[in-house]
CSV table of C-alpha atoms and ligand atoms in Angstrom, one decimal:
chain,number,residue,atom,x,y,z
A,1,MET,CA,-43.1,-34.9,-19.1
A,2,LYS,CA,-44.9,-31.9,-20.6
A,3,TYR,CA,-45.5,-30.5,-17.1
A,4,LEU,CA,-41.9,-31.0,-16.3
A,5,LEU,CA,-40.8,-29.0,-19.4
A,6,VAL,CA,-43.2,-26.2,-18.6
A,7,ALA,CA,-41.9,-26.1,-15.1
A,8,ILE,CA,-38.3,-25.9,-16.3
A,9,THR,CA,-39.1,-23.3,-18.9
A,10,PHE,CA,-41.0,-21.3,-16.2
A,11,ALA,CA,-38.0,-21.6,-13.8
A,12,LEU,CA,-35.5,-20.6,-16.5
A,13,THR,CA,-37.6,-17.6,-17.5
A,14,ALA,CA,-37.8,-16.5,-13.8
A,15,VAL,CA,-34.1,-16.8,-13.4
A,16,LEU,CA,-33.4,-14.9,-16.6
A,17,GLN,CA,-35.8,-12.1,-15.6
A,18,GLN,CA,-34.0,-11.6,-12.3
A,19,PRO,CA,-31.9,-8.4,-12.3
A,20,VAL,CA,-28.2,-9.3,-12.4
A,21,SER,CA,-27.0,-8.7,-8.9
A,22,ALA,CA,-23.4,-8.4,-8.1
A,23,ALA,CA,-24.3,-8.5,-4.4
A,24,SER,CA,-25.6,-12.1,-4.5
A,25,ASN,CA,-24.2,-14.2,-1.7
A,26,SER,CA,-22.5,-16.6,-4.1
A,27,GLN,CA,-20.2,-14.0,-5.6
A,28,PRO,CA,-16.9,-13.3,-3.9
A,29,PRO,CA,-16.4,-9.7,-2.8
A,30,ASN,CA,-14.8,-6.9,-4.8
A,31,ILE,CA,-11.5,-5.8,-3.4
A,32,ILE,CA,-10.2,-2.2,-3.5
A,33,VAL,CA,-6.8,-1.2,-2.2
A,34,ILE,CA,-6.2,2.5,-1.9
A,35,PHE,CA,-2.4,2.9,-1.4
A,36,CYS,CA,-0.9,6.3,-0.7
A,37,ASP,CA,2.7,7.2,-1.3
A,38,ASP,CA,4.7,8.4,1.7
A,39,LEU,CA,1.7,9.2,3.9
A,40,GLY,CA,2.6,9.4,7.5
A,41,TYR,CA,1.0,7.7,10.5
A,42,GLY,CA,0.0,11.1,11.9
A,43,ASP,CA,-1.4,12.7,8.7
A,44,LEU,CA,-5.1,11.9,9.0
A,45,ALA,CA,-7.6,13.6,11.3
A,46,CYS,CA,-8.8,10.1,12.4
A,47,PHE,CA,-5.2,9.3,13.3
A,48,GLY,CA,-4.8,12.5,15.3
A,49,HIS,CA,-3.7,15.2,12.9
A,50,PRO,CA,-4.9,18.5,14.4
A,51,THR,CA,-5.2,20.6,11.2
A,52,ILE,CA,-5.6,18.3,8.2
A,53,ALA,CA,-9.3,17.8,7.5
A,54,THR,CA,-10.2,14.3,6.3
A,55,PRO,CA,-14.0,14.0,6.7
A,56,HIS,CA,-14.4,11.1,4.2
A,57,LEU,CA,-11.6,9.0,5.8
A,58,ASP,CA,-13.1,9.8,9.2
A,59,GLN,CA,-16.4,8.5,7.9
A,60,MET,CA,-14.7,5.4,6.5
A,61,ALA,CA,-13.3,4.8,10.0
A,62,ALA,CA,-16.7,5.4,11.6
A,63,GLU,CA,-18.2,2.9,9.2
A,64,GLY,CA,-15.3,0.5,9.4
A,65,MET,CA,-12.2,-0.4,11.3
A,66,LYS,CA,-9.1,1.5,12.2
A,67,LEU,CA,-5.9,-0.6,12.4
A,68,THR,CA,-3.3,0.9,14.6
A,69,GLN,CA,-0.5,-1.8,14.3
A,70,PHE,CA,-0.5,-2.2,10.5
A,71,TYR,CA,2.8,-2.2,8.7
A,72,SER,CA,4.2,-2.0,5.2
A,73,ALA,CA,6.8,-4.6,4.4
A,74,ALA,CA,9.6,-2.1,3.6
A,75,PRO,CA,10.3,1.5,4.3
A,76,VAL,CA,10.6,2.6,0.7
A,77,CYS,CA,8.4,2.4,-2.5
A,78,THR,CA,9.5,-0.5,-4.7
A,79,PRO,CA,10.0,-3.3,-2.2
A,80,SER,CA,6.9,-2.2,-0.3
A,81,ARG,CA,4.7,-2.5,-3.4
A,82,ALA,CA,6.3,-5.8,-4.5
A,83,ALA,CA,5.4,-7.2,-1.0
A,84,LEU,CA,1.8,-6.0,-1.1
A,85,LEU,CA,1.2,-7.6,-4.5
A,86,THR,CA,3.0,-10.9,-3.9
A,87,GLY,CA,2.3,-11.5,-0.2
A,88,ARG,CA,6.0,-12.1,0.2
A,89,LEU,CA,9.0,-10.3,1.8
A,90,PRO,CA,11.0,-8.5,-0.9
A,91,MET,CA,14.2,-10.4,-0.2
A,92,ARG,CA,12.4,-13.6,-1.4
A,93,ASN,CA,11.8,-12.1,-4.9
A,94,GLY,CA,14.7,-9.8,-5.3
A,95,MET,CA,12.6,-6.6,-5.3
A,96,CYS,CA,15.1,-4.9,-2.9
A,97,SER,CA,18.7,-3.9,-2.7
A,98,ASN,CA,21.2,-2.6,-0.1
A,99,SER,CA,22.6,-0.1,-2.6
A,100,ARG,CA,19.8,1.0,-5.0
A,101,ARG,CA,16.8,1.1,-2.8
A,102,VAL,CA,14.1,1.5,-5.5
A,103,LEU,CA,13.8,1.2,-9.3
A,104,PHE,CA,14.8,4.2,-11.4
A,105,PRO,CA,14.1,5.2,-15.0
A,106,ASN,CA,17.4,3.6,-16.1
A,107,SER,CA,16.7,0.3,-14.3
A,108,LYS,CA,16.5,-2.8,-16.4
A,109,GLY,CA,14.8,-5.0,-13.9
A,110,GLY,CA,11.3,-5.4,-12.4
A,111,ILE,CA,8.9,-7.9,-10.8
A,112,PRO,CA,10.0,-11.4,-11.8
A,113,ALA,CA,7.6,-13.4,-14.1
A,114,THR,CA,7.7,-16.2,-11.6
A,115,GLU,CA,5.9,-14.1,-9.0
A,116,ILE,CA,2.2,-14.6,-8.8
A,117,THR,CA,0.7,-11.1,-8.2
A,118,LEU,CA,-2.6,-10.7,-6.3
A,119,ALA,CA,-4.1,-9.6,-9.6
A,120,GLU,CA,-3.0,-12.8,-11.3
A,121,GLN,CA,-4.3,-14.8,-8.3
A,122,LEU,CA,-7.8,-13.1,-8.6
A,123,GLN,CA,-7.9,-13.3,-12.4
A,124,LYS,CA,-7.9,-17.1,-12.0
A,125,VAL,CA,-11.4,-16.9,-10.6
A,126,GLY,CA,-12.7,-14.3,-13.0
A,127,TYR,CA,-12.0,-11.0,-11.3
A,128,ALA,CA,-11.8,-7.9,-13.5
A,129,THR,CA,-8.6,-6.2,-12.5
A,130,ALA,CA,-7.2,-2.7,-12.8
A,131,CYS,CA,-4.1,-0.8,-11.5
A,132,ILE,CA,-4.7,3.0,-11.5
A,133,GLY,CA,-1.8,5.0,-10.2
A,134,LYS,CA,2.0,4.7,-9.6
A,135,TRP,CA,3.4,1.3,-10.4
A,136,HIS,CA,7.1,1.3,-9.6
A,137,LEU,CA,7.6,-2.5,-10.1
A,138,GLY,CA,9.4,-2.0,-13.5
A,139,HIS,CA,8.7,0.3,-16.4
A,140,LEU,CA,9.9,-2.0,-19.2
A,141,PRO,CA,7.2,-4.0,-21.1
A,142,PRO,CA,7.6,-7.4,-19.3
A,143,PHE,CA,7.2,-5.7,-15.9
A,144,LEU,CA,4.1,-3.5,-16.6
A,145,PRO,CA,0.8,-4.1,-14.8
A,146,THR,CA,-0.8,-5.4,-18.0
A,147,ARG,CA,1.8,-8.2,-18.0
A,148,ASN,CA,1.3,-9.0,-14.3
A,149,GLY,CA,-2.4,-9.7,-13.9
A,150,PHE,CA,-4.0,-6.4,-14.6
A,151,ASP,CA,-6.6,-6.1,-17.4
A,152,TYR,CA,-6.2,-2.3,-17.3
A,153,TYR,CA,-3.5,0.2,-16.3
A,154,PHE,CA,-3.6,4.0,-16.1
A,155,GLY,CA,-0.8,5.8,-14.3
A,156,ILE,CA,2.8,6.7,-13.9
A,157,PRO,CA,5.4,3.8,-14.1
A,158,TYR,CA,7.7,5.1,-11.4
A,159,SER,CA,8.0,8.0,-8.9
A,160,ASN,CA,6.8,11.5,-9.7
A,161,ASP,CA,10.2,13.0,-8.8
A,162,MET,CA,12.1,11.0,-11.4
A,163,ASP,CA,13.1,12.1,-14.9
A,164,ARG,CA,14.2,15.5,-13.5
A,165,VAL,CA,14.6,18.0,-16.3
A,166,ASN,CA,18.2,19.4,-16.5
A,167,ASP,CA,17.4,23.0,-16.6
A,168,SER,CA,14.9,22.9,-13.6
A,169,PRO,CA,15.8,24.8,-10.5
A,170,LYS,CA,18.7,23.1,-8.7
A,171,GLY,CA,18.4,20.9,-5.6
A,172,ARG,CA,15.4,21.3,-3.3
A,173,GLN,CA,14.3,24.6,-5.0
A,174,ALA,CA,12.3,22.7,-7.6
A,175,PHE,CA,10.2,21.2,-4.8
A,176,GLN,CA,9.5,24.5,-3.0
A,177,ASN,CA,7.5,25.8,-5.9
A,178,PRO,CA,7.1,22.7,-8.1
A,179,LYS,CA,6.1,23.0,-11.8
A,180,VAL,CA,4.9,20.1,-13.9
A,181,GLU,CA,7.6,20.7,-16.5
A,182,TYR,CA,10.5,20.1,-14.1
A,183,TRP,CA,9.9,16.4,-14.3
A,184,ASN,CA,9.5,14.5,-17.5
A,185,VAL,CA,7.4,11.6,-16.0
A,186,PRO,CA,5.3,9.7,-18.5
A,187,LEU,CA,1.6,9.0,-18.0
A,188,MET,CA,0.5,5.6,-19.4
A,189,ARG,CA,-2.6,3.9,-20.5
A,190,ASN,CA,-2.1,0.1,-20.6
A,191,GLU,CA,1.3,0.0,-22.4
A,192,GLU,CA,1.3,3.3,-24.2
A,193,ILE,CA,2.6,6.7,-23.1
A,194,ILE,CA,-0.3,9.1,-23.5
A,195,GLU,CA,1.2,12.2,-21.9
A,196,ARG,CA,4.7,13.4,-21.1
A,197,PRO,CA,5.3,15.1,-18.8
A,198,ALA,CA,2.3,13.9,-16.9
A,199,ASP,CA,0.1,16.8,-15.8
A,200,GLN,CA,0.5,16.1,-12.1
A,201,THR,CA,-1.8,18.9,-11.0
A,202,THR,CA,-4.8,16.8,-12.2
A,203,ILE,CA,-3.4,13.4,-11.5
A,204,THR,CA,-5.3,12.6,-8.3
A,205,LYS,CA,-8.5,13.8,-9.9
A,206,ARG,CA,-7.9,11.7,-13.0
A,207,TYR,CA,-7.0,8.6,-11.0
A,208,THR,CA,-10.3,9.1,-9.2
A,209,GLU,CA,-12.3,9.4,-12.4
A,210,GLU,CA,-10.7,6.3,-13.8
A,211,ALA,CA,-11.4,4.4,-10.6
A,212,VAL,CA,-15.0,5.5,-10.6
A,213,LYS,CA,-15.4,4.4,-14.2
A,214,PHE,CA,-13.9,1.0,-13.5
A,215,ILE,CA,-16.2,0.4,-10.5
A,216,LYS,CA,-19.3,1.4,-12.5
A,217,SER,CA,-18.4,-0.7,-15.5
A,218,ASN,CA,-17.7,-3.9,-13.5
A,219,GLN,CA,-21.0,-4.5,-11.6
A,220,THR,CA,-21.7,-8.0,-12.9
A,221,GLU,CA,-18.4,-9.7,-12.0
A,222,PRO,CA,-16.1,-9.3,-9.0
A,223,PHE,CA,-13.3,-6.8,-9.4
A,224,PHE,CA,-10.0,-6.0,-7.9
A,225,LEU,CA,-9.0,-2.3,-8.0
A,226,TYR,CA,-5.5,-1.4,-7.0
A,227,LEU,CA,-5.3,2.4,-6.6
A,228,PRO,CA,-1.7,3.4,-5.7
A,229,HIS,CA,-1.9,7.3,-5.6
A,230,SER,CA,1.2,9.2,-6.7
A,231,MET,CA,0.7,11.6,-3.8
A,232,PRO,CA,1.7,12.8,-1.2
A,233,HIS,CA,5.2,11.9,-2.6
A,234,VAL,CA,7.1,15.1,-3.4
A,235,PRO,CA,6.9,17.1,-5.7
A,236,LEU,CA,3.4,17.9,-4.4
A,237,PHE,CA,0.7,18.8,-6.9
A,238,ARG,CA,-3.1,19.3,-6.4
A,239,SER,CA,-5.9,20.5,-8.6
A,240,ASN,CA,-7.3,24.1,-8.6
A,241,GLU,CA,-10.1,23.2,-6.3
A,242,PHE,CA,-7.7,22.2,-3.5
A,243,GLU,CA,-5.3,25.2,-3.7
A,244,ASN,CA,-4.8,26.8,-0.4
A,245,LYS,CA,-7.7,24.9,1.1
A,246,SER,CA,-5.9,23.3,4.1
A,247,ARG,CA,-4.6,24.9,7.2
A,248,ARG,CA,-1.6,22.6,6.9
A,249,GLY,CA,-0.5,24.3,3.7
A,250,LEU,CA,0.4,22.5,0.5
A,251,TYR,CA,0.9,19.1,2.0
A,252,GLY,CA,-2.5,19.4,3.7
A,253,ASP,CA,-4.1,20.4,0.4
A,254,ILE,CA,-2.7,17.1,-1.1
A,255,ILE,CA,-4.1,15.0,1.7
A,256,GLU,CA,-7.5,16.7,1.5
A,257,GLU,CA,-7.7,16.0,-2.2
A,258,ILE,CA,-6.9,12.3,-1.5
A,259,ASP,CA,-9.6,12.4,1.1
A,260,TRP,CA,-12.1,13.8,-1.4
A,261,SER,CA,-11.0,11.0,-3.8
A,262,VAL,CA,-11.8,8.3,-1.1
A,263,GLY,CA,-15.2,9.9,-0.6
A,264,ARG,CA,-15.9,9.7,-4.4
A,265,ILE,CA,-14.9,6.1,-4.5
A,266,LEU,CA,-16.9,5.0,-1.4
A,267,ASP,CA,-19.9,6.9,-2.7
A,268,THR,CA,-19.7,5.1,-6.0
A,269,VAL,CA,-19.5,1.8,-4.1
A,270,ARG,CA,-22.4,2.8,-1.8
A,271,GLN,CA,-24.6,3.6,-4.8
A,272,SER,CA,-23.7,0.5,-6.8
A,273,GLN,CA,-25.2,-3.0,-6.7
A,274,SER,CA,-22.1,-4.2,-4.9
A,275,SER,CA,-22.4,-1.9,-2.0
A,276,GLU,CA,-22.7,-4.7,0.5
A,277,ASN,CA,-20.0,-6.8,-1.2
A,278,THR,CA,-16.9,-4.7,-1.4
A,279,LEU,CA,-13.9,-4.7,0.9
A,280,VAL,CA,-11.9,-1.5,0.8
A,281,PHE,CA,-8.4,-1.0,2.4
A,282,PHE,CA,-6.8,2.4,2.8
A,283,THR,CA,-3.1,2.5,3.7
A,284,SER,CA,0.4,3.7,2.6
A,285,ASP,CA,3.6,2.2,1.1
A,286,ASN,CA,5.9,3.7,3.7
A,287,GLY,CA,6.2,6.6,6.2
A,288,PRO,CA,6.6,10.3,5.6
A,289,TRP,CA,9.6,11.7,3.8
A,290,LEU,CA,10.9,13.8,6.7
A,291,ILE,CA,13.9,15.3,4.9
A,292,PHE,CA,11.5,17.5,2.9
A,293,ASN,CA,10.5,19.3,6.1
A,294,GLU,CA,7.0,20.9,5.7
A,295,GLN,CA,6.6,19.2,2.2
A,296,GLY,CA,6.8,15.9,3.9
A,297,GLY,CA,4.2,14.4,6.3
A,298,SER,CA,4.2,13.4,9.9
A,299,ALA,CA,4.6,10.0,11.6
A,300,GLY,CA,2.8,11.5,14.7
A,301,LEU,CA,4.3,10.0,17.8
A,302,LEU,CA,6.3,7.4,15.9
A,303,ARG,CA,10.1,7.7,15.5
A,304,ASP,CA,11.7,8.7,12.2
A,305,GLY,CA,10.1,8.2,8.8
A,306,LYS,CA,10.4,6.9,5.2
A,307,GLY,CA,13.6,4.9,4.7
A,308,SER,CA,14.1,3.7,8.2
A,309,THR,CA,13.0,0.6,10.2
A,310,TRP,CA,12.1,2.8,13.2
A,311,GLU,CA,8.3,2.7,13.6
A,312,GLY,CA,7.7,5.9,11.6
A,313,GLY,CA,9.1,4.3,8.5
A,314,MET,CA,6.8,1.3,8.3
A,315,ARG,CA,3.7,1.7,10.5
A,316,GLU,CA,0.9,3.0,8.3
A,317,PRO,CA,-2.5,4.7,9.1
A,318,THR,CA,-4.8,2.0,7.9
A,319,LEU,CA,-8.6,1.7,7.5
A,320,ALA,CA,-10.7,-1.3,6.4
A,321,TRP,CA,-14.3,-0.9,5.3
A,322,TRP,CA,-16.9,-3.5,4.4
A,323,PRO,CA,-20.4,-2.6,5.5
A,324,GLY,CA,-22.2,-5.6,7.0
A,325,LYS,CA,-19.0,-7.5,7.5
A,326,ILE,CA,-16.8,-5.1,9.4
A,327,LYS,CA,-18.4,-3.4,12.4
A,328,GLY,CA,-18.3,0.4,12.2
A,329,GLY,CA,-16.2,2.4,14.6
A,330,THR,CA,-14.0,-0.4,15.6
A,331,VAL,CA,-10.3,-0.4,16.3
A,332,SER,CA,-7.9,-3.3,16.0
A,333,ARG,CA,-4.5,-3.3,17.7
A,334,GLU,CA,-3.5,-6.7,16.2
A,335,LEU,CA,-0.3,-7.0,14.4
A,336,ALA,CA,-0.9,-6.9,10.6
A,337,SER,CA,0.9,-6.2,7.3
A,338,THR,CA,0.1,-5.0,3.8
A,339,MET,CA,1.3,-8.5,2.8
A,340,ASP,CA,-1.8,-9.9,4.6
A,341,ILE,CA,-4.1,-8.4,2.0
A,342,TYR,CA,-2.9,-11.1,-0.4
A,343,ALA,CA,-4.1,-14.1,1.8
A,344,THR,CA,-7.2,-12.2,2.8
A,345,ALA,CA,-8.3,-11.5,-0.8
A,346,SER,CA,-7.3,-15.0,-2.0
A,347,GLN,CA,-9.3,-16.6,0.8
A,348,LEU,CA,-12.4,-14.5,0.1
A,349,ALA,CA,-12.2,-15.2,-3.6
A,350,GLY,CA,-11.7,-19.0,-3.0
A,351,VAL,CA,-8.2,-19.2,-4.6
A,352,GLN,CA,-5.6,-21.4,-3.0
A,353,LEU,CA,-2.4,-19.7,-1.9
A,354,PRO,CA,0.6,-20.8,-3.9
A,355,ASP,CA,2.2,-23.8,-2.2
A,356,ASP,CA,5.5,-24.0,-4.1
A,357,ARG,CA,7.1,-21.0,-2.3
A,358,THR,CA,7.3,-19.4,1.1
A,359,MET,CA,4.5,-16.9,1.7
A,360,ASP,CA,4.5,-14.1,4.4
A,361,SER,CA,0.8,-13.5,4.3
A,362,TYR,CA,-2.0,-14.2,6.8
A,363,ASP,CA,-5.8,-14.0,6.4
A,364,LEU,CA,-7.0,-10.9,8.1
A,365,MET,CA,-10.6,-11.8,8.3
A,366,PRO,CA,-10.3,-12.8,12.0
A,367,VAL,CA,-8.8,-9.4,12.7
A,368,LEU,CA,-11.4,-7.5,10.6
A,369,GLN,CA,-14.2,-9.2,12.5
A,370,GLY,CA,-12.8,-8.1,15.8
A,371,GLY,CA,-10.8,-11.2,16.8
A,372,GLN,CA,-7.1,-12.1,17.3
A,373,GLY,CA,-4.7,-12.1,14.4
A,374,LEU,CA,-2.9,-15.1,12.9
A,375,ARG,CA,0.4,-13.2,12.5
A,376,GLU,CA,2.8,-14.0,15.2
A,377,ALA,CA,5.7,-11.7,14.3
A,378,LEU,CA,6.7,-8.9,12.0
A,379,PHE,CA,10.2,-8.6,10.4
A,380,TYR,CA,11.6,-5.2,9.5
A,381,TYR,CA,13.9,-5.3,6.5
A,382,ARG,CA,16.0,-2.5,5.0
A,383,GLY,CA,17.1,-3.9,1.6
A,384,TYR,CA,18.3,-7.5,2.4
A,385,ARG,CA,19.2,-6.6,6.0
A,386,LEU,CA,17.0,-7.9,8.7
A,387,MET,CA,17.1,-4.9,11.1
A,388,ALA,CA,14.4,-5.7,13.7
A,389,VAL,CA,11.6,-8.0,14.7
A,390,ARG,CA,8.4,-7.4,16.6
A,391,GLN,CA,6.2,-9.8,18.6
A,392,GLY,CA,3.3,-8.6,20.7
A,393,ALA,CA,4.4,-5.4,22.5
A,394,TRP,CA,8.1,-6.1,21.9
A,395,LYS,CA,10.4,-4.8,19.2
A,396,MET,CA,14.0,-5.8,19.1
A,397,HIS,CA,16.5,-4.0,16.8
A,398,PHE,CA,19.7,-5.9,15.7
A,399,MET,CA,20.8,-3.0,13.6
A,400,THR,CA,19.6,0.6,13.4
A,401,GLN,CA,20.2,3.2,10.8
A,402,ASN,CA,18.5,6.6,10.4
A,403,ALA,CA,16.5,7.1,7.3
A,404,TYR,CA,19.1,9.5,5.9
A,405,GLY,CA,22.5,10.9,6.8
A,406,GLN,CA,23.9,7.7,8.2
A,407,PRO,CA,25.6,5.7,5.5
A,408,GLN,CA,26.1,2.4,7.4
A,409,PRO,CA,23.9,0.7,10.0
A,410,VAL,CA,25.1,0.3,13.6
A,411,THR,CA,25.0,-3.3,14.7
A,412,HIS,CA,24.0,-3.8,18.3
A,413,ASP,CA,25.8,-6.7,20.1
A,414,THR,CA,23.1,-6.7,22.7
A,415,PRO,CA,20.0,-5.8,20.6
A,416,LEU,CA,17.9,-2.8,21.5
A,417,LEU,CA,14.5,-3.6,23.0
A,418,PHE,CA,11.4,-1.4,23.2
A,419,ASN,CA,8.0,-2.1,24.6
A,420,LEU,CA,5.8,-0.5,21.9
A,421,HIS,CA,2.7,-0.7,24.0
A,422,VAL,CA,4.3,1.5,26.7
A,423,ASP,CA,6.7,3.3,24.5
A,424,PRO,CA,5.4,3.7,20.9
A,425,SER,CA,8.1,6.4,20.2
A,426,GLU,CA,11.0,3.9,20.8
A,427,LYS,CA,12.7,6.1,23.4
A,428,TRP,CA,13.6,3.8,26.2
A,429,ASN,CA,15.8,0.8,25.5
A,430,VAL,CA,14.8,-1.9,28.1
A,431,SER,CA,17.0,-4.8,26.9
A,432,GLN,CA,19.0,-5.1,30.1
A,433,GLN,CA,15.8,-5.7,32.2
A,434,ASN,CA,14.4,-8.3,29.8
A,435,PRO,CA,16.9,-11.0,28.8
A,436,ASP,CA,14.0,-13.5,28.5
A,437,VAL,CA,12.3,-11.4,25.9
A,438,ILE,CA,15.6,-11.1,23.9
A,439,ALA,CA,16.0,-14.9,24.0
A,440,ARG,CA,12.4,-15.5,22.9
A,441,LEU,CA,12.6,-13.0,20.0
A,442,GLY,CA,16.0,-14.5,19.1
A,443,LYS,CA,14.4,-17.9,18.6
A,444,ILE,CA,11.7,-16.5,16.3
A,445,VAL,CA,14.4,-14.9,14.2
A,446,ALA,CA,16.4,-18.1,14.1
A,447,GLU,CA,13.3,-19.9,12.8
A,448,HIS,CA,12.6,-17.2,10.3
A,449,LYS,CA,16.2,-17.3,8.9
A,450,LYS,CA,15.7,-21.0,8.0
A,451,THR,CA,13.4,-19.9,5.2
A,452,ALA,CA,14.9,-16.5,4.5
A,453,LYS,CA,16.6,-17.3,1.2
A,454,HIS,CA,17.7,-14.2,-0.6
A,455,ALA,CA,16.8,-14.0,-4.4
A,456,PRO,CA,19.2,-12.0,-6.6
A,457,SER,CA,18.3,-8.3,-6.7
A,458,GLN,CA,16.2,-7.0,-9.5
A,459,LEU,CA,17.0,-3.4,-8.5
A,460,GLU,CA,20.7,-3.6,-9.3
A,461,LYS,CA,20.2,-4.5,-13.0
B,501,LIG,MG1,6.7,5.8,-1.0
């Protein structure tokens, strides 16, 4: 007995003397989601931009995976963010509308309490959670990040071009030479406004500092860091260090500062105890805002941009990074969605997916490890309208509507059909030659519609 006690004491002492390691095999991985606002598919050097320099993102791609068929769930901010955080199409939770496309400072609605955000999901198993950046899922108290699964919030509650000050230069002029005081956007910490107007020139830098602090102070428990940048949404602001740095001009300066931020975050992870146990995604909420000309980004070879269900509105330049788990320098061409981050993180954390509702989320680990994806199809919604569907190479449009300047959609009696492998720019309609494909995609949509119950809009309140 005495020997047994000594042995137990000895073992306990040994355990207690072990350094606390966040990278132990038993601990689920940290999850970081870096989410840009209105970044185009063609805006990163590693996605082909000829003059914007993104060395840190290029390195992230070299050490991780580039996903070339990765989509947001909506072509504008609010529904896209709702889908990412709930793993569900926005029409299922009412975070969309055919008339008011996003939430505004006078909106009364927000993310419904019945939704289970990814942060709430991960909190169940002890994750520390933070949202640092632009929220845009409701600015009134019940809808704030702190009421929806995040332990900590630092950022702006809606878009950086809202709360326009009356005596600011009219129309587009304010965006040509933007000044912080033209927009009365609040900056919040948890549930308090700490600065108004938010000094947007330092906002990317301050988000980065907050993110680095959060990572460093959460080394003994798993964490979920959601970092939705306010940029490169117009008005464009960057810190002094990035003024006139990029050959691409102001927009390039913004992307190069975001690139710097990614470098700081990955370096912090690399130097931390959890370096081998952190999965990082980099992507965007929707495509580039093309009506702002050189102040907006580029969708590269994809058609149209933010606001539309053409490829440029919803396909995002996406990287995934997890040293030791994701092979460096790999490219996946599997169909995937921001909504899939929900099932992936839940699976890794060992939390069951909600089984009392329809989910639109598939575990991405097979894709991230170089295999085939579990997602069969992708549905392109604009508000509540199902505009198009994709399976494999094929994309079929029932309705089309340009991002701007076309008030109503055009319905196609014979849907338009594009082979995106051959024709990523959606130039050549091949529906006449492929009636079998039209029929097959039609069946997928009929199946989808059986579960496509529309919730009342939260955006029209
Ligand atoms: Mg956006």
